[in-house]
Amino acid sequence: MKFDCFAESFTFDQTSRFHFQFANHQSCPMRMLNTRLLFLLCFSLIVSCLNLPAQSSVYYPAPGDKWETKTPEQVGMDANKLQEAIAFAKEIESQSPRDLEEAHYLGFGREPFGDAVGPHKTRGEVTGIVVRNGYIVAEWGEPKRVDMTFSVSKSFLSSTVGVAFDRGLIHSLDDKVHDYMAPVSIIGPSAGSNKADYFGQPKIYEPFDTPHNRKISWNHLLRQTSDWEGTLWGKPDWADRPNREPQTWIRRERHEPGTHYKYNDVRVNVLALAATNIWRRPLPQVLKQYVMDPIGASQTWRWHGYENSWILMDGVAMQVVSGGGHWGGGMMISARDQARFGYLTLRRGKWEDQQILSEEWVTQALTPTKARKTYGFMNWFVNTDKEYIASAPETAFAHIGAGTNMVYVDPEHDLVIVARWINRRSMSDFVGKVLAAIKE
């Protein structure tokens, strides 16, 4: 860009470098001015002409433990009210056993085929973190302890699908998954010398090769509206959270994909298998490379599958991870790393100058599902009509898992809350108490 000021020539190039040159004629009065003053005057003129916008800085924590803290007052919060909220979180600890294997057999383990096939881990204390404007304002419990996170694993699973979509491995989320699937070679028990015992049994698994399953899209799986039918890793689809009418379990009505919502971990694991298929590598490796390392997460998280969820891919034995801890396994992670992931979603998939999850993906993840308006992509629970968390703004959302494990994200208040091992029924009350601590 070029400007003429009192017969002088000035330029301002695209790299923000400033250049000026005196005119040659002797009568120019500007030659009587000090060169430094001339520079300052003309620089001010150029900035005024360009009307350059001010850049607001957004804080992103450095990798590992280098996460800056601030007092509640420094981020516009009342310290006493925040402490009241933390005390309340400790009072509403889940009454389920801390031994999560024991808790399984008192709950999901009573379902048909409910045996645990993945690892469980004894959990720690009630734990939480409050992050405002990117800074840690409060922590309690054991924020660096690695524990199961149950269905928050689904948000990590859907993120690996999101990265695949952003990189063009999935052309459209409305594409049928069947069109992307190669035959799956499952590594099962060795038949030994008794080949006749296994004669006629399928050696290749094709999870979308039925008339109903051929109609299922990526979008249906992500929103838990696929009504996928079949058995995966020894778990029939009807065995997860079955209704009270056993006669309907096997011969149930099939719903057209996209029309009926059903929270179902067998179908979640089908998505994990499909995602592994298109990446041709274990999903923990994908998540580490494209999400967790870029956001500076620790090296302590681990994503588990089942003892029988092994396939042969390109000549390599590979474990397919689970999207939760329903039968054990799933993501094991610290509250600190949960908070980093929550902060990534607060910033709509951006971390510093890198767009880790595209704006398009985040927008779709936060779009309510027609068949369940408080659910977006797994496991982004949206607060449509304030139905999911009554105390929170409608723009808030949360990544939720059993326990309860909650990663609450509130763009309106620039806030992330991680809470672990609290009673689900008191979740909204707890969020409300934290919000009450915000003064500005």
PDB file of C-alpha atoms in Angstrom, residues 38-300:
ATOM      1  CA  LEU A  38       8.619  12.035  10.578  1.00  0.00           C
ATOM      2  CA  PHE A  39       8.629   8.253  10.936  1.00  0.00           C
ATOM      3  CA  LEU A  40       6.292   8.357  13.952  1.00  0.00           C
ATOM      4  CA  LEU A  41       3.880  10.775  12.316  1.00  0.00           C
ATOM      5  CA  CYS A  42       3.603   8.773   9.137  1.00  0.00           C
ATOM      6  CA  PHE A  43       3.368   5.426  10.931  1.00  0.00           C
ATOM      7  CA  SER A  44       0.406   6.788  12.909  1.00  0.00           C
ATOM      8  CA  LEU A  45      -1.186   7.930   9.677  1.00  0.00           C
ATOM      9  CA  ILE A  46      -0.756   4.517   8.075  1.00  0.00           C
ATOM     10  CA  VAL A  47      -2.245   2.651  11.040  1.00  0.00           C
ATOM     11  CA  SER A  48      -5.168   5.050  11.018  1.00  0.00           C
ATOM     12  CA  CYS A  49      -5.723   4.599   7.288  1.00  0.00           C
ATOM     13  CA  LEU A  50      -5.529   0.824   7.455  1.00  0.00           C
ATOM     14  CA  ASN A  51      -7.822   0.743  10.499  1.00  0.00           C
ATOM     15  CA  LEU A  52      -6.036  -2.383  11.737  1.00  0.00           C
ATOM     16  CA  PRO A  53      -8.202  -4.410  14.183  1.00  0.00           C
ATOM     17  CA  ALA A  54      -6.847  -5.145  17.640  1.00  0.00           C
ATOM     18  CA  GLN A  55      -6.014  -8.784  18.220  1.00  0.00           C
ATOM     19  CA  SER A  56      -7.456 -10.280  21.405  1.00  0.00           C
ATOM     20  CA  SER A  57      -5.211 -12.889  22.941  1.00  0.00           C
ATOM     21  CA  VAL A  58      -6.588 -16.294  23.914  1.00  0.00           C
ATOM     22  CA  TYR A  59      -4.561 -18.269  26.425  1.00  0.00           C
ATOM     23  CA  TYR A  60      -3.706 -21.896  25.658  1.00  0.00           C
ATOM     24  CA  PRO A  61      -1.872 -23.948  28.294  1.00  0.00           C
ATOM     25  CA  ALA A  62       1.583 -25.219  27.488  1.00  0.00           C
ATOM     26  CA  PRO A  63       2.079 -29.007  27.310  1.00  0.00           C
ATOM     27  CA  GLY A  64       2.111 -31.200  30.394  1.00  0.00           C
ATOM     28  CA  ASP A  65       1.901 -29.579  33.813  1.00  0.00           C
ATOM     29  CA  LYS A  66       2.673 -26.081  32.557  1.00  0.00           C
ATOM     30  CA  TRP A  67      -0.894 -24.861  32.946  1.00  0.00           C
ATOM     31  CA  GLU A  68      -1.133 -21.399  34.480  1.00  0.00           C
ATOM     32  CA  THR A  69      -3.415 -20.783  37.443  1.00  0.00           C
ATOM     33  CA  LYS A  70      -5.304 -17.687  38.522  1.00  0.00           C
ATOM     34  CA  THR A  71      -7.286 -16.814  41.600  1.00  0.00           C
ATOM     35  CA  PRO A  72     -11.073 -16.711  41.309  1.00  0.00           C
ATOM     36  CA  GLU A  73     -10.978 -12.903  41.674  1.00  0.00           C
ATOM     37  CA  GLN A  74      -8.572 -12.575  38.742  1.00  0.00           C
ATOM     38  CA  VAL A  75     -11.123 -14.200  36.423  1.00  0.00           C
ATOM     39  CA  GLY A  76     -14.224 -12.548  37.843  1.00  0.00           C
ATOM     40  CA  MET A  77     -15.369 -15.239  40.264  1.00  0.00           C
ATOM     41  CA  ASP A  78     -16.291 -15.193  43.942  1.00  0.00           C
ATOM     42  CA  ALA A  79     -13.828 -17.382  45.864  1.00  0.00           C
ATOM     43  CA  ASN A  80     -16.224 -18.177  48.706  1.00  0.00           C
ATOM     44  CA  LYS A  81     -19.054 -19.249  46.412  1.00  0.00           C
ATOM     45  CA  LEU A  82     -16.660 -21.350  44.354  1.00  0.00           C
ATOM     46  CA  GLN A  83     -15.494 -23.134  47.500  1.00  0.00           C
ATOM     47  CA  GLU A  84     -19.138 -23.773  48.382  1.00  0.00           C
ATOM     48  CA  ALA A  85     -19.616 -25.408  44.996  1.00  0.00           C
ATOM     49  CA  ILE A  86     -16.533 -27.612  45.503  1.00  0.00           C
ATOM     50  CA  ALA A  87     -17.731 -28.624  48.954  1.00  0.00           C
ATOM     51  CA  PHE A  88     -21.071 -29.565  47.409  1.00  0.00           C
ATOM     52  CA  ALA A  89     -19.304 -31.720  44.776  1.00  0.00           C
ATOM     53  CA  LYS A  90     -17.573 -33.634  47.553  1.00  0.00           C
ATOM     54  CA  GLU A  91     -20.904 -34.142  49.342  1.00  0.00           C
ATOM     55  CA  ILE A  92     -22.591 -35.686  46.290  1.00  0.00           C
ATOM     56  CA  GLU A  93     -20.055 -38.446  45.676  1.00  0.00           C
ATOM     57  CA  SER A  94     -21.443 -41.440  43.822  1.00  0.00           C
ATOM     58  CA  GLN A  95     -22.526 -44.223  46.143  1.00  0.00           C
ATOM     59  CA  SER A  96     -21.420 -46.966  43.728  1.00  0.00           C
ATOM     60  CA  PRO A  97     -18.411 -49.033  44.833  1.00  0.00           C
ATOM     61  CA  ARG A  98     -15.015 -47.541  44.065  1.00  0.00           C
ATOM     62  CA  ASP A  99     -14.009 -50.994  42.853  1.00  0.00           C
ATOM     63  CA  LEU A 100     -15.403 -50.540  39.356  1.00  0.00           C
ATOM     64  CA  GLU A 101     -15.339 -54.263  38.531  1.00  0.00           C
ATOM     65  CA  GLU A 102     -17.589 -54.841  41.515  1.00  0.00           C
ATOM     66  CA  ALA A 103     -19.770 -51.930  40.406  1.00  0.00           C
ATOM     67  CA  HIS A 104     -20.057 -53.522  36.960  1.00  0.00           C
ATOM     68  CA  TYR A 105     -21.467 -56.788  38.263  1.00  0.00           C
ATOM     69  CA  LEU A 106     -23.945 -54.894  40.421  1.00  0.00           C
ATOM     70  CA  GLY A 107     -25.173 -53.055  37.335  1.00  0.00           C
ATOM     71  CA  PHE A 108     -24.483 -53.729  33.652  1.00  0.00           C
ATOM     72  CA  GLY A 109     -23.098 -57.162  34.482  1.00  0.00           C
ATOM     73  CA  ARG A 110     -26.637 -58.377  35.164  1.00  0.00           C
ATOM     74  CA  GLU A 111     -27.641 -57.845  31.534  1.00  0.00           C
ATOM     75  CA  PRO A 112     -27.651 -60.791  29.073  1.00  0.00           C
ATOM     76  CA  PHE A 113     -24.070 -61.635  28.053  1.00  0.00           C
ATOM     77  CA  GLY A 114     -22.998 -58.967  30.567  1.00  0.00           C
ATOM     78  CA  ASP A 115     -19.608 -60.439  31.531  1.00  0.00           C
ATOM     79  CA  ALA A 116     -16.758 -57.943  31.553  1.00  0.00           C
ATOM     80  CA  VAL A 117     -14.377 -58.426  28.631  1.00  0.00           C
ATOM     81  CA  GLY A 118     -12.219 -55.342  29.180  1.00  0.00           C
ATOM     82  CA  PRO A 119     -10.169 -54.133  32.149  1.00  0.00           C
ATOM     83  CA  HIS A 120     -11.644 -52.264  35.112  1.00  0.00           C
ATOM     84  CA  LYS A 121      -9.771 -50.032  37.524  1.00  0.00           C
ATOM     85  CA  THR A 122     -10.529 -49.016  41.092  1.00  0.00           C
ATOM     86  CA  ARG A 123     -11.309 -45.305  41.013  1.00  0.00           C
ATOM     87  CA  GLY A 124      -9.974 -42.485  43.142  1.00  0.00           C
ATOM     88  CA  GLU A 125     -11.529 -39.659  45.140  1.00  0.00           C
ATOM     89  CA  VAL A 126     -14.148 -37.173  43.982  1.00  0.00           C
ATOM     90  CA  THR A 127     -12.103 -34.984  41.672  1.00  0.00           C
ATOM     91  CA  GLY A 128     -12.607 -31.830  39.672  1.00  0.00           C
ATOM     92  CA  ILE A 129     -11.151 -28.820  37.902  1.00  0.00           C
ATOM     93  CA  VAL A 130     -12.599 -25.396  37.085  1.00  0.00           C
ATOM     94  CA  VAL A 131     -11.061 -23.572  34.118  1.00  0.00           C
ATOM     95  CA  ARG A 132     -12.064 -20.015  33.215  1.00  0.00           C
ATOM     96  CA  ASN A 133     -10.624 -17.961  30.352  1.00  0.00           C
ATOM     97  CA  GLY A 134      -8.227 -20.876  29.878  1.00  0.00           C
ATOM     98  CA  TYR A 135      -6.687 -20.688  33.365  1.00  0.00           C
ATOM     99  CA  ILE A 136      -7.080 -23.218  36.164  1.00  0.00           C
ATOM    100  CA  VAL A 137      -9.050 -21.527  38.923  1.00  0.00           C
ATOM    101  CA  ALA A 138      -9.633 -24.487  41.234  1.00  0.00           C
ATOM    102  CA  GLU A 139      -8.741 -28.179  41.571  1.00  0.00           C
ATOM    103  CA  TRP A 140      -9.760 -30.799  44.108  1.00  0.00           C
ATOM    104  CA  GLY A 141      -9.261 -34.515  44.629  1.00  0.00           C
ATOM    105  CA  GLU A 142      -6.651 -36.180  42.406  1.00  0.00           C
ATOM    106  CA  PRO A 143      -6.585 -34.257  39.104  1.00  0.00           C
ATOM    107  CA  LYS A 144      -3.532 -36.105  37.748  1.00  0.00           C
ATOM    108  CA  ARG A 145      -4.808 -39.575  38.642  1.00  0.00           C
ATOM    109  CA  VAL A 146      -5.655 -41.783  35.652  1.00  0.00           C
ATOM    110  CA  ASP A 147      -9.109 -43.364  35.957  1.00  0.00           C
ATOM    111  CA  MET A 148     -11.789 -44.849  33.748  1.00  0.00           C
ATOM    112  CA  THR A 149     -13.927 -42.221  32.062  1.00  0.00           C
ATOM    113  CA  PHE A 150     -16.623 -44.566  30.703  1.00  0.00           C
ATOM    114  CA  SER A 151     -18.709 -42.919  27.953  1.00  0.00           C
ATOM    115  CA  VAL A 152     -16.628 -39.770  27.712  1.00  0.00           C
ATOM    116  CA  SER A 153     -14.638 -42.253  25.602  1.00  0.00           C
ATOM    117  CA  LYS A 154     -17.317 -41.752  22.959  1.00  0.00           C
ATOM    118  CA  SER A 155     -16.274 -38.126  22.502  1.00  0.00           C
ATOM    119  CA  PHE A 156     -12.718 -39.281  21.822  1.00  0.00           C
ATOM    120  CA  LEU A 157     -14.040 -41.933  19.424  1.00  0.00           C
ATOM    121  CA  SER A 158     -16.138 -39.444  17.479  1.00  0.00           C
ATOM    122  CA  SER A 159     -13.095 -37.140  17.328  1.00  0.00           C
ATOM    123  CA  THR A 160     -11.123 -39.789  15.433  1.00  0.00           C
ATOM    124  CA  VAL A 161     -14.021 -39.947  12.979  1.00  0.00           C
ATOM    125  CA  GLY A 162     -13.989 -36.146  12.830  1.00  0.00           C
ATOM    126  CA  VAL A 163     -10.312 -36.063  11.916  1.00  0.00           C
ATOM    127  CA  ALA A 164     -10.965 -38.719   9.246  1.00  0.00           C
ATOM    128  CA  PHE A 165     -13.765 -36.554   7.831  1.00  0.00           C
ATOM    129  CA  ASP A 166     -11.621 -33.407   7.909  1.00  0.00           C
ATOM    130  CA  ARG A 167      -8.791 -35.213   6.108  1.00  0.00           C
ATOM    131  CA  GLY A 168     -11.064 -36.585   3.388  1.00  0.00           C
ATOM    132  CA  LEU A 169     -11.057 -40.257   4.429  1.00  0.00           C
ATOM    133  CA  ILE A 170     -14.831 -39.898   4.747  1.00  0.00           C
ATOM    134  CA  HIS A 171     -16.297 -37.850   1.893  1.00  0.00           C
ATOM    135  CA  SER A 172     -19.705 -37.204   3.426  1.00  0.00           C
ATOM    136  CA  LEU A 173     -21.161 -38.150   6.789  1.00  0.00           C
ATOM    137  CA  ASP A 174     -24.324 -39.140   4.953  1.00  0.00           C
ATOM    138  CA  ASP A 175     -22.402 -41.788   2.995  1.00  0.00           C
ATOM    139  CA  LYS A 176     -23.323 -45.376   3.787  1.00  0.00           C
ATOM    140  CA  VAL A 177     -20.722 -47.003   6.026  1.00  0.00           C
ATOM    141  CA  HIS A 178     -21.044 -50.276   4.091  1.00  0.00           C
ATOM    142  CA  ASP A 179     -19.389 -48.619   1.081  1.00  0.00           C
ATOM    143  CA  TYR A 180     -16.244 -47.932   3.144  1.00  0.00           C
ATOM    144  CA  MET A 181     -15.921 -51.328   4.844  1.00  0.00           C
ATOM    145  CA  ALA A 182     -13.487 -54.034   3.846  1.00  0.00           C
ATOM    146  CA  PRO A 183     -14.029 -57.613   5.071  1.00  0.00           C
ATOM    147  CA  VAL A 184     -12.846 -57.919   8.664  1.00  0.00           C
ATOM    148  CA  SER A 185     -10.630 -60.781   9.763  1.00  0.00           C
ATOM    149  CA  ILE A 186     -11.277 -61.346  13.459  1.00  0.00           C
ATOM    150  CA  ILE A 187      -8.580 -63.089  15.467  1.00  0.00           C
ATOM    151  CA  GLY A 188     -10.492 -65.712  17.414  1.00  0.00           C
ATOM    152  CA  PRO A 189      -9.607 -68.813  19.436  1.00  0.00           C
ATOM    153  CA  SER A 190      -7.395 -71.231  17.585  1.00  0.00           C
ATOM    154  CA  ALA A 191      -9.252 -74.161  16.117  1.00  0.00           C
ATOM    155  CA  GLY A 192      -6.252 -76.355  16.710  1.00  0.00           C
ATOM    156  CA  SER A 193      -6.515 -79.665  14.866  1.00  0.00           C
ATOM    157  CA  ASN A 194     -10.302 -79.881  15.106  1.00  0.00           C
ATOM    158  CA  LYS A 195     -11.003 -78.105  11.834  1.00  0.00           C
ATOM    159  CA  ALA A 196     -14.279 -79.933  11.407  1.00  0.00           C
ATOM    160  CA  ASP A 197     -15.642 -78.188  14.505  1.00  0.00           C
ATOM    161  CA  TYR A 198     -15.339 -74.878  12.658  1.00  0.00           C
ATOM    162  CA  PHE A 199     -16.299 -76.052   9.179  1.00  0.00           C
ATOM    163  CA  GLY A 200     -18.965 -73.816   7.627  1.00  0.00           C
ATOM    164  CA  GLN A 201     -18.550 -71.005  10.119  1.00  0.00           C
ATOM    165  CA  PRO A 202     -17.747 -67.610   8.572  1.00  0.00           C
ATOM    166  CA  LYS A 203     -14.076 -66.697   8.720  1.00  0.00           C
ATOM    167  CA  ILE A 204     -14.707 -63.115   7.594  1.00  0.00           C
ATOM    168  CA  TYR A 205     -16.920 -60.629   9.417  1.00  0.00           C
ATOM    169  CA  GLU A 206     -19.005 -58.088   7.464  1.00  0.00           C
ATOM    170  CA  PRO A 207     -20.882 -55.923   9.990  1.00  0.00           C
ATOM    171  CA  PHE A 208     -22.929 -53.954   7.453  1.00  0.00           C
ATOM    172  CA  ASP A 209     -23.879 -56.747   5.087  1.00  0.00           C
ATOM    173  CA  THR A 210     -27.596 -57.042   5.868  1.00  0.00           C
ATOM    174  CA  PRO A 211     -30.434 -55.194   4.091  1.00  0.00           C
ATOM    175  CA  HIS A 212     -31.029 -53.036   7.171  1.00  0.00           C
ATOM    176  CA  ASN A 213     -27.366 -52.348   8.003  1.00  0.00           C
ATOM    177  CA  ARG A 214     -26.575 -51.374   4.407  1.00  0.00           C
ATOM    178  CA  LYS A 215     -28.740 -48.272   4.924  1.00  0.00           C
ATOM    179  CA  ILE A 216     -26.719 -46.978   7.886  1.00  0.00           C
ATOM    180  CA  SER A 217     -24.645 -43.819   7.416  1.00  0.00           C
ATOM    181  CA  TRP A 218     -21.782 -42.374   9.442  1.00  0.00           C
ATOM    182  CA  ASN A 219     -24.200 -39.736  10.686  1.00  0.00           C
ATOM    183  CA  HIS A 220     -26.571 -42.427  12.006  1.00  0.00           C
ATOM    184  CA  LEU A 221     -23.796 -44.120  13.967  1.00  0.00           C
ATOM    185  CA  LEU A 222     -22.490 -40.829  15.365  1.00  0.00           C
ATOM    186  CA  ARG A 223     -25.979 -39.871  16.590  1.00  0.00           C
ATOM    187  CA  GLN A 224     -26.908 -43.358  17.876  1.00  0.00           C
ATOM    188  CA  THR A 225     -29.881 -43.579  15.526  1.00  0.00           C
ATOM    189  CA  SER A 226     -28.634 -46.467  13.352  1.00  0.00           C
ATOM    190  CA  ASP A 227     -30.547 -49.347  14.989  1.00  0.00           C
ATOM    191  CA  TRP A 228     -27.688 -51.551  13.744  1.00  0.00           C
ATOM    192  CA  GLU A 229     -28.482 -55.255  14.115  1.00  0.00           C
ATOM    193  CA  GLY A 230     -26.004 -57.995  14.885  1.00  0.00           C
ATOM    194  CA  THR A 231     -23.417 -59.246  17.368  1.00  0.00           C
ATOM    195  CA  LEU A 232     -19.958 -57.802  17.945  1.00  0.00           C
ATOM    196  CA  TRP A 233     -17.279 -59.025  20.381  1.00  0.00           C
ATOM    197  CA  GLY A 234     -19.761 -61.529  21.813  1.00  0.00           C
ATOM    198  CA  LYS A 235     -22.383 -58.885  22.605  1.00  0.00           C
ATOM    199  CA  PRO A 236     -25.713 -58.940  20.687  1.00  0.00           C
ATOM    200  CA  ASP A 237     -27.155 -55.493  19.992  1.00  0.00           C
ATOM    201  CA  TRP A 238     -30.320 -56.337  21.957  1.00  0.00           C
ATOM    202  CA  ALA A 239     -28.359 -57.305  25.103  1.00  0.00           C
ATOM    203  CA  ASP A 240     -27.321 -53.717  25.938  1.00  0.00           C
ATOM    204  CA  ARG A 241     -29.900 -52.057  28.215  1.00  0.00           C
ATOM    205  CA  PRO A 242     -32.721 -54.413  27.148  1.00  0.00           C
ATOM    206  CA  ASN A 243     -36.306 -53.576  27.919  1.00  0.00           C
ATOM    207  CA  ARG A 244     -38.438 -55.536  30.375  1.00  0.00           C
ATOM    208  CA  GLU A 245     -40.074 -57.684  27.704  1.00  0.00           C
ATOM    209  CA  PRO A 246     -37.595 -60.499  26.887  1.00  0.00           C
ATOM    210  CA  GLN A 247     -39.879 -61.903  24.207  1.00  0.00           C
ATOM    211  CA  THR A 248     -39.182 -58.791  22.117  1.00  0.00           C
ATOM    212  CA  TRP A 249     -35.397 -58.780  22.439  1.00  0.00           C
ATOM    213  CA  ILE A 250     -34.472 -60.901  19.434  1.00  0.00           C
ATOM    214  CA  ARG A 251     -37.559 -60.342  17.254  1.00  0.00           C
ATOM    215  CA  ARG A 252     -37.853 -56.653  17.947  1.00  0.00           C
ATOM    216  CA  GLU A 253     -39.138 -54.078  15.504  1.00  0.00           C
ATOM    217  CA  ARG A 254     -36.425 -52.570  13.307  1.00  0.00           C
ATOM    218  CA  HIS A 255     -36.428 -48.790  13.045  1.00  0.00           C
ATOM    219  CA  GLU A 256     -35.442 -46.988   9.858  1.00  0.00           C
ATOM    220  CA  PRO A 257     -31.954 -45.527  10.400  1.00  0.00           C
ATOM    221  CA  GLY A 258     -32.152 -41.936  11.581  1.00  0.00           C
ATOM    222  CA  THR A 259     -35.651 -42.157  13.032  1.00  0.00           C
ATOM    223  CA  HIS A 260     -35.074 -43.715  16.468  1.00  0.00           C
ATOM    224  CA  TYR A 261     -32.491 -42.915  19.159  1.00  0.00           C
ATOM    225  CA  LYS A 262     -31.112 -45.710  21.334  1.00  0.00           C
ATOM    226  CA  TYR A 263     -28.026 -45.390  23.509  1.00  0.00           C
ATOM    227  CA  ASN A 264     -26.263 -48.660  22.754  1.00  0.00           C
ATOM    228  CA  ASP A 265     -22.614 -49.594  23.314  1.00  0.00           C
ATOM    229  CA  VAL A 266     -22.617 -52.477  20.840  1.00  0.00           C
ATOM    230  CA  ARG A 267     -23.377 -49.982  18.075  1.00  0.00           C
ATOM    231  CA  VAL A 268     -20.792 -47.585  19.466  1.00  0.00           C
ATOM    232  CA  ASN A 269     -18.224 -50.366  19.146  1.00  0.00           C
ATOM    233  CA  VAL A 270     -19.360 -50.937  15.564  1.00  0.00           C
ATOM    234  CA  LEU A 271     -18.388 -47.321  14.882  1.00  0.00           C
ATOM    235  CA  ALA A 272     -14.973 -47.965  16.478  1.00  0.00           C
ATOM    236  CA  LEU A 273     -14.500 -50.955  14.177  1.00  0.00           C
ATOM    237  CA  ALA A 274     -15.537 -48.928  11.113  1.00  0.00           C
ATOM    238  CA  ALA A 275     -13.194 -46.066  12.067  1.00  0.00           C
ATOM    239  CA  THR A 276     -10.305 -48.498  12.579  1.00  0.00           C
ATOM    240  CA  ASN A 277     -11.056 -49.891   9.128  1.00  0.00           C
ATOM    241  CA  ILE A 278     -10.717 -46.549   7.334  1.00  0.00           C
ATOM    242  CA  TRP A 279      -7.634 -45.458   9.299  1.00  0.00           C
ATOM    243  CA  ARG A 280      -5.983 -48.894   8.930  1.00  0.00           C
ATOM    244  CA  ARG A 281      -4.272 -48.337  12.277  1.00  0.00           C
ATOM    245  CA  PRO A 282      -5.248 -48.453  15.975  1.00  0.00           C
ATOM    246  CA  LEU A 283      -7.424 -45.510  17.009  1.00  0.00           C
ATOM    247  CA  PRO A 284      -5.269 -44.636  20.070  1.00  0.00           C
ATOM    248  CA  GLN A 285      -2.441 -43.875  17.653  1.00  0.00           C
ATOM    249  CA  VAL A 286      -4.747 -41.662  15.593  1.00  0.00           C
ATOM    250  CA  LEU A 287      -6.011 -39.816  18.659  1.00  0.00           C
ATOM    251  CA  LYS A 288      -2.486 -39.290  19.991  1.00  0.00           C
ATOM    252  CA  GLN A 289      -1.088 -37.927  16.740  1.00  0.00           C
ATOM    253  CA  TYR A 290      -3.932 -35.666  15.683  1.00  0.00           C
ATOM    254  CA  VAL A 291      -5.598 -34.598  18.947  1.00  0.00           C
ATOM    255  CA  MET A 292      -3.894 -35.355  22.259  1.00  0.00           C
ATOM    256  CA  ASP A 293      -0.297 -34.441  21.400  1.00  0.00           C
ATOM    257  CA  PRO A 294      -1.286 -31.165  19.678  1.00  0.00           C
ATOM    258  CA  ILE A 295      -3.263 -30.045  22.755  1.00  0.00           C
ATOM    259  CA  GLY A 296      -0.355 -30.884  25.065  1.00  0.00           C
ATOM    260  CA  ALA A 297      -1.977 -33.802  26.892  1.00  0.00           C
ATOM    261  CA  SER A 298       0.127 -35.979  29.172  1.00  0.00           C
ATOM    262  CA  GLN A 299       1.520 -39.357  28.185  1.00  0.00           C
ATOM    263  CA  THR A 300      -0.474 -41.155  30.899  1.00  0.00           C
TER     264      THR A 300
END
